[in-house]
Tab-separated table of C-alpha atoms in Angstrom:
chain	number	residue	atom	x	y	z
P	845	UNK	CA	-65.525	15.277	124.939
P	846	UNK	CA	-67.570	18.146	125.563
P	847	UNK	CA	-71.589	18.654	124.958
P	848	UNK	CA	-73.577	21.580	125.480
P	849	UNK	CA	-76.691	22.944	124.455
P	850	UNK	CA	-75.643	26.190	122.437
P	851	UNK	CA	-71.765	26.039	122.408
P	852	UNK	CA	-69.953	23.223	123.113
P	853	UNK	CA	-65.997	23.409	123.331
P	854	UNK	CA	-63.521	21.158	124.297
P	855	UNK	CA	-59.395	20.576	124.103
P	856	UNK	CA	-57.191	17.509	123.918
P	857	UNK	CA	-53.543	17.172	124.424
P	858	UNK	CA	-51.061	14.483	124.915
P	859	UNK	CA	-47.097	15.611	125.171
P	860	UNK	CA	-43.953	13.215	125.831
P	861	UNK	CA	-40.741	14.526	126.045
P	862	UNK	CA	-38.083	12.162	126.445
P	863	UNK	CA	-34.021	13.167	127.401
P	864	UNK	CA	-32.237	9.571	127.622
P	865	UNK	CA	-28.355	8.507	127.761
P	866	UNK	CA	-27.095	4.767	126.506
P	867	UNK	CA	-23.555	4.673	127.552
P	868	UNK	CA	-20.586	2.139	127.440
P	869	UNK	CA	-17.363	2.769	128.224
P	870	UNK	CA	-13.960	0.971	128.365
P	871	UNK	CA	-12.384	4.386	130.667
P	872	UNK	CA	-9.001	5.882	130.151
P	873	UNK	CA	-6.225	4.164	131.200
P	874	UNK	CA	-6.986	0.510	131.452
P	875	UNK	CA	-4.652	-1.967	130.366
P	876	UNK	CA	-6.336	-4.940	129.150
P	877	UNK	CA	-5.033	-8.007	128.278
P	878	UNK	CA	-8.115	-10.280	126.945
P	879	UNK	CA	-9.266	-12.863	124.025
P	880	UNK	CA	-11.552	-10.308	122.752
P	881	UNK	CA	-13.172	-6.889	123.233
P	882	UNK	CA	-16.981	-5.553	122.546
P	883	UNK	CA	-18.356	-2.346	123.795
P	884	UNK	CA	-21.713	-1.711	122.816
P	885	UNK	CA	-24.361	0.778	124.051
P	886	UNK	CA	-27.670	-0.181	122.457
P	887	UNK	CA	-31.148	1.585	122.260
P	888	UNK	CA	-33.270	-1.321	121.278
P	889	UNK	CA	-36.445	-0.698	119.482
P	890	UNK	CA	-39.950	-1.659	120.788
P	891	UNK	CA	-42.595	-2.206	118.305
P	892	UNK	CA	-46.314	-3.460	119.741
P	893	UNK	CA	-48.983	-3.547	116.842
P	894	UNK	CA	-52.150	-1.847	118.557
P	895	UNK	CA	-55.159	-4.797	119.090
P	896	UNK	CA	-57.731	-2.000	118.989
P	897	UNK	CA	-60.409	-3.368	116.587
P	898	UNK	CA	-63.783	-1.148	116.296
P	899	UNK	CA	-65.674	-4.095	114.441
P	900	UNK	CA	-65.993	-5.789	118.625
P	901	UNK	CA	-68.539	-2.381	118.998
P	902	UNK	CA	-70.666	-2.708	116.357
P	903	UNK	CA	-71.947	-6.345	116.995
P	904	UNK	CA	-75.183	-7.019	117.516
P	905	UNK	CA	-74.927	-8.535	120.834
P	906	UNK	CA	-72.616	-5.031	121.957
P	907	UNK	CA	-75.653	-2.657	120.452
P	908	UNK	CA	-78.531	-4.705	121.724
P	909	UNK	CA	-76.543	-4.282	125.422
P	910	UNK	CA	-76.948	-0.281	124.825
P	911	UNK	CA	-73.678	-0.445	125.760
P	912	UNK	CA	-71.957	0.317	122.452
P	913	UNK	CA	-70.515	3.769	122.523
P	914	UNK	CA	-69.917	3.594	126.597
P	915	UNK	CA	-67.684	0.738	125.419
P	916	UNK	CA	-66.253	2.492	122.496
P	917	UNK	CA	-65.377	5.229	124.389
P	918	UNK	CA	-63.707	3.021	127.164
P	919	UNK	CA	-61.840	1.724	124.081
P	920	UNK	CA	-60.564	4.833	122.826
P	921	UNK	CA	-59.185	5.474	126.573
P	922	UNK	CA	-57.422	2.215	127.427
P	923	UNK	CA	-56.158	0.826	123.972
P	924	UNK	CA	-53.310	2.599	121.914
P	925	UNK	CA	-54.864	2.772	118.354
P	926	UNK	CA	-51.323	2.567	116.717
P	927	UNK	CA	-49.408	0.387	118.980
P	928	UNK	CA	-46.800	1.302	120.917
P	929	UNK	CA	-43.198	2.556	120.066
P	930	UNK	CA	-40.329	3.742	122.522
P	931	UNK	CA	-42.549	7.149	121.949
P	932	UNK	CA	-46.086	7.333	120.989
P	933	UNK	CA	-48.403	10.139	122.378
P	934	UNK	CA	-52.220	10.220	121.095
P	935	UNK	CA	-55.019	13.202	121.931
P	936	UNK	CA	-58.454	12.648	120.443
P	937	UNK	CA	-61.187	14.943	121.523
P	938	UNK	CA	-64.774	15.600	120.454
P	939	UNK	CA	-67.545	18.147	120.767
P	940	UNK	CA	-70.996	19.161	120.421
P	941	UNK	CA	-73.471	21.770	120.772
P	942	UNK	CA	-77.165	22.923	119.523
P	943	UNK	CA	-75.244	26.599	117.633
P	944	UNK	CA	-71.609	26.668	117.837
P	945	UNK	CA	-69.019	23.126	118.578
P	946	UNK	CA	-65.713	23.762	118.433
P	947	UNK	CA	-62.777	21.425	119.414
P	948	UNK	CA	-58.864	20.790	119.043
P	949	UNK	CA	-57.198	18.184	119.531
P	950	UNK	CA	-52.739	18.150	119.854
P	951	UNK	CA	-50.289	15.413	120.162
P	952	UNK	CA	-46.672	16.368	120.396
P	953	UNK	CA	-43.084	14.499	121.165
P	954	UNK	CA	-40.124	15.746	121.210
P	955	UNK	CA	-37.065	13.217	122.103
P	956	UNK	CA	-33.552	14.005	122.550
P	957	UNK	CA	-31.219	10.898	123.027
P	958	UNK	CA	-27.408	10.065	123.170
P	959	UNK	CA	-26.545	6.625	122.434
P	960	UNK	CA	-22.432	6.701	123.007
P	961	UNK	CA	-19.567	3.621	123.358
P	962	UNK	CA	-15.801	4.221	123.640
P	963	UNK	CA	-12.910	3.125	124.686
P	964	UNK	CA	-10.116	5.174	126.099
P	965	UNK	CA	-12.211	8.547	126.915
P	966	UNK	CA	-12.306	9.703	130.694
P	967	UNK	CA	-16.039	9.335	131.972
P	968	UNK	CA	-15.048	12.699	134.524
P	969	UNK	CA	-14.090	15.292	131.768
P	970	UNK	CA	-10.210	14.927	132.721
P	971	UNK	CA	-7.526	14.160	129.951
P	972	UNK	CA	-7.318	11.125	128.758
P	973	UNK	CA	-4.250	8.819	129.837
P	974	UNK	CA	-2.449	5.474	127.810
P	975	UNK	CA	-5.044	2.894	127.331
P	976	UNK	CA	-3.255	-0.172	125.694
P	977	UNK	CA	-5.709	-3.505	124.464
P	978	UNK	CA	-4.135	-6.752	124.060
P	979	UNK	CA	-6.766	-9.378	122.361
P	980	UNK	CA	-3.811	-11.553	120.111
P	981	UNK	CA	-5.718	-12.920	117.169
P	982	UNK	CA	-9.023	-11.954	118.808
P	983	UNK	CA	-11.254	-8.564	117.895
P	984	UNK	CA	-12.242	-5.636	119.082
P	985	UNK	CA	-15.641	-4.537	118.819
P	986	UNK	CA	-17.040	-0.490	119.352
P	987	UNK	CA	-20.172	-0.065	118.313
P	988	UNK	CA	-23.045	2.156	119.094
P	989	UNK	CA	-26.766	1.497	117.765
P	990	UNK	CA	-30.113	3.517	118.175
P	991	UNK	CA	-32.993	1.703	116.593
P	992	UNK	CA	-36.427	3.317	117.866
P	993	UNK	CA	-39.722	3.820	117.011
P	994	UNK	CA	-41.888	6.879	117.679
P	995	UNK	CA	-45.765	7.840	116.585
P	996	UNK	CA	-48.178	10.655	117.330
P	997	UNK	CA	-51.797	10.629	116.524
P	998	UNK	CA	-53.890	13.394	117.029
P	999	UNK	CA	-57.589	13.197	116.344
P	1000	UNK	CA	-61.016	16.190	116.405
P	1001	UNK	CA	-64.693	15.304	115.560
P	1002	UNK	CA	-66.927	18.135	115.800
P	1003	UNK	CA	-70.901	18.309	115.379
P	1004	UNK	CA	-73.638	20.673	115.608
P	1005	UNK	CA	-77.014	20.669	114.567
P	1006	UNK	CA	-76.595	25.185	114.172
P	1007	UNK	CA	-74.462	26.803	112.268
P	1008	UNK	CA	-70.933	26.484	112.636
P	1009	UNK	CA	-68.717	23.243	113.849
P	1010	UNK	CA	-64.645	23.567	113.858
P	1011	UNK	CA	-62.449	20.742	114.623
P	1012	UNK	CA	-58.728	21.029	114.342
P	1013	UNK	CA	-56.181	18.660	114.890
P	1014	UNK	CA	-52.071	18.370	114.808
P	1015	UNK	CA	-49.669	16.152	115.231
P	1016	UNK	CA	-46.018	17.281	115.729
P	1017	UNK	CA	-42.846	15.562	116.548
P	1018	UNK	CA	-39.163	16.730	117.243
P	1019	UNK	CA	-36.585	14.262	117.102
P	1020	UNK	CA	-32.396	15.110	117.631
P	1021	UNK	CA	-29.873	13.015	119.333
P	1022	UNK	CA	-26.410	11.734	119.174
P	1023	UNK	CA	-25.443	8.225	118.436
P	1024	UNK	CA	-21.770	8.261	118.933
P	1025	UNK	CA	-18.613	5.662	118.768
P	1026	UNK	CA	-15.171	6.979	120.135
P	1027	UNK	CA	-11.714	5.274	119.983
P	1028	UNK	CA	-9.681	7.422	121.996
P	1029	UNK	CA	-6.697	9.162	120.557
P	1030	UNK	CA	-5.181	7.791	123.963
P	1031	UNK	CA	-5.791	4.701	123.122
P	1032	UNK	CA	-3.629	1.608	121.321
P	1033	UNK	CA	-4.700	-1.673	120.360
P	1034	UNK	CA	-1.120	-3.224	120.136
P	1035	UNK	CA	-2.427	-6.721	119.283
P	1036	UNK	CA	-5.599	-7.710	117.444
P	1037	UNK	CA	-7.040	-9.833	114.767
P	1038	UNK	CA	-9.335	-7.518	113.822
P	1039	UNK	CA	-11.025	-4.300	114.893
P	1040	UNK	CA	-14.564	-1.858	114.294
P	1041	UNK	CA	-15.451	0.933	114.754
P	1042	UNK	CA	-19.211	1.465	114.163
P	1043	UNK	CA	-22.362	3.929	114.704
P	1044	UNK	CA	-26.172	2.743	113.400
P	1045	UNK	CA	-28.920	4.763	113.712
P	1046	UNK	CA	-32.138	4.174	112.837
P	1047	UNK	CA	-36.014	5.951	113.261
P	1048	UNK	CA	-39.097	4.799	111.860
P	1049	UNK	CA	-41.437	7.896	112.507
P	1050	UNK	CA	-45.284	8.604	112.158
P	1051	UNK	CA	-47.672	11.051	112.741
P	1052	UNK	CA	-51.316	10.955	112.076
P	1053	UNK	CA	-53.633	13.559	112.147
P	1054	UNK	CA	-57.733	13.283	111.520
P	1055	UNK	CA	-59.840	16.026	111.544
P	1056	UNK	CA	-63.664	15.758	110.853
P	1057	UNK	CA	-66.973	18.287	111.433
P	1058	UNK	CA	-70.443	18.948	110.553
P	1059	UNK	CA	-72.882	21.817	110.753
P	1060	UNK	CA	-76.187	22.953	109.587
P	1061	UNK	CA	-74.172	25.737	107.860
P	1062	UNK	CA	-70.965	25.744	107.919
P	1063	UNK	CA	-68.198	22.798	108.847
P	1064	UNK	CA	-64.605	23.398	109.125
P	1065	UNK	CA	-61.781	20.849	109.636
P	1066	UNK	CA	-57.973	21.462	109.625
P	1067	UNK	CA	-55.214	18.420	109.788
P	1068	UNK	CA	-51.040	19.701	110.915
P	1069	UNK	CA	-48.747	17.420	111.068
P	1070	UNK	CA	-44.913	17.827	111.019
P	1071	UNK	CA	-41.784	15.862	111.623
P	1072	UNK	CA	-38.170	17.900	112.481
P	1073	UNK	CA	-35.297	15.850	112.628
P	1074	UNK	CA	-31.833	16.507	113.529
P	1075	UNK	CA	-29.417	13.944	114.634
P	1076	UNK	CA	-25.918	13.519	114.245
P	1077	UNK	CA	-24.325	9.569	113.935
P	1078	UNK	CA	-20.285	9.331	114.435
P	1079	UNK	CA	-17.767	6.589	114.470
P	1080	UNK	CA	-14.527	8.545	115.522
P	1081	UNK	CA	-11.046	7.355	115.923
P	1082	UNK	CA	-9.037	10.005	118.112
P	1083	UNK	CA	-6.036	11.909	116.608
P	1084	UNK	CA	-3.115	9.827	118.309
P	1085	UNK	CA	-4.602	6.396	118.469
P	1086	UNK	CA	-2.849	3.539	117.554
P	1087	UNK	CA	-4.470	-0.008	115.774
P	1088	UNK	CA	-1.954	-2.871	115.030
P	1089	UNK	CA	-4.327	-5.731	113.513
């Protein structure tokens, strides 16, 4: 927040960047002789509804205190106001002054993950060798899963008792990533009751932006928000591989 008597001016911004590997791996040439099989690499989601409530500010015990907007304030600082994700990121700024208030406000994510499981690839970048699974009537199991949850808020609340106030506000997330499921081409299953090979992926993304201001003569509020998303999901079976079931 910033205050002043002619101009007041002020700039918030929140950024998380996030660069995460999930990896399981059954590694080139195992022999394995078993009653069943899973590999799974998993990014779980987290979902945490926000317990902000701005009604716990307003009541007349809190304004008789005198302590309503000190406790508002502390609030905003300490509580996310739209839960928390496996990414959220919020900036909220204000400003105020007597001729000119001017304030931004930006929230921005960008998150690049790789969710991979496979069976038969070398983990060192070297060929693969013979990987042979023997479950008998059992299965086997690949399977790679991203499930996540990611939200930006960004927030601007400009006034001046002059002429001009200007709050701006954006909210802007990035989100690529792999989630990837190999079989080998090295690899043989020469006995199994069943086998899968799958890749799930998941996002539930939101961005909020609000964007408010007030002046004697002129008020001015802008509100960006934009999502980019580029991910790639694969379940591959390797040129080569064998699968008696």
């Amino acid at each position: 927040k910033a205050t002043s008597g002619k101009v007041g001016s002020g700039a918030s911004i929140a950024v998380d960047y996030a660069d995460n590997d999930y990896t399981a791996a059954l590694g080139t040439g195992a022999s394995v002789y078993a009653g069943s099989i899973s590999v799974t690499s998993t990014n779980h989601k987290v979902d945490v509804p926000s317990t902000f409530d701005i009604t716990q500010y307003a009541s007349p015990a809190e304004i008789k205190s005198g302590n309503s907007l000190k406790d508002l304030q502390t609030g905003l600082n300490t509580t996310p106001l739209i839960g928390v994700g496996n990414y959220y990121a919020e900036a909220i700024g204000g400003a105020q002054g007597s001729n000119v208030a001017v304030q931004g406000s930006f929230a921005v994510m960008v998150f690049d993950d790789t969710v991979n499981a496979s069976i038969g690839k070398s983990l060192t970048g070297a060929a693969s060798t013979a990987s042979s699974l023997d479950v008998g009537s059992g299965a086997v199991t690949l399977l790679s899963e991203s499930d996540l949850k990611a939200a930006a808020l960004s927030g601007a609340f400009v006034i001046t008792t002059g002429s001009v106030g200007v709050g701006v506000s954006s909210s802007v997330i990035v989100s690529s990533g792999t989630t990837q499921s190999l079989f080998d081409g090295a690899a043989a299953v020469t006995a199994a009751g069943a086998f899968s090979d799958r890749a799930l992926a998941s996002q539930d993304i939101s961005v909020y932006g609000i964007s408010a201001a007030g002046g004697d003569s002129v008020g001015i509020a802008g509100v960006a928000t934009v999502i980019t998303s580029a991910n790639d999901v694969e379940a591959l079976i390797g040129a080569g591989a064998r699968i008696d079931v």
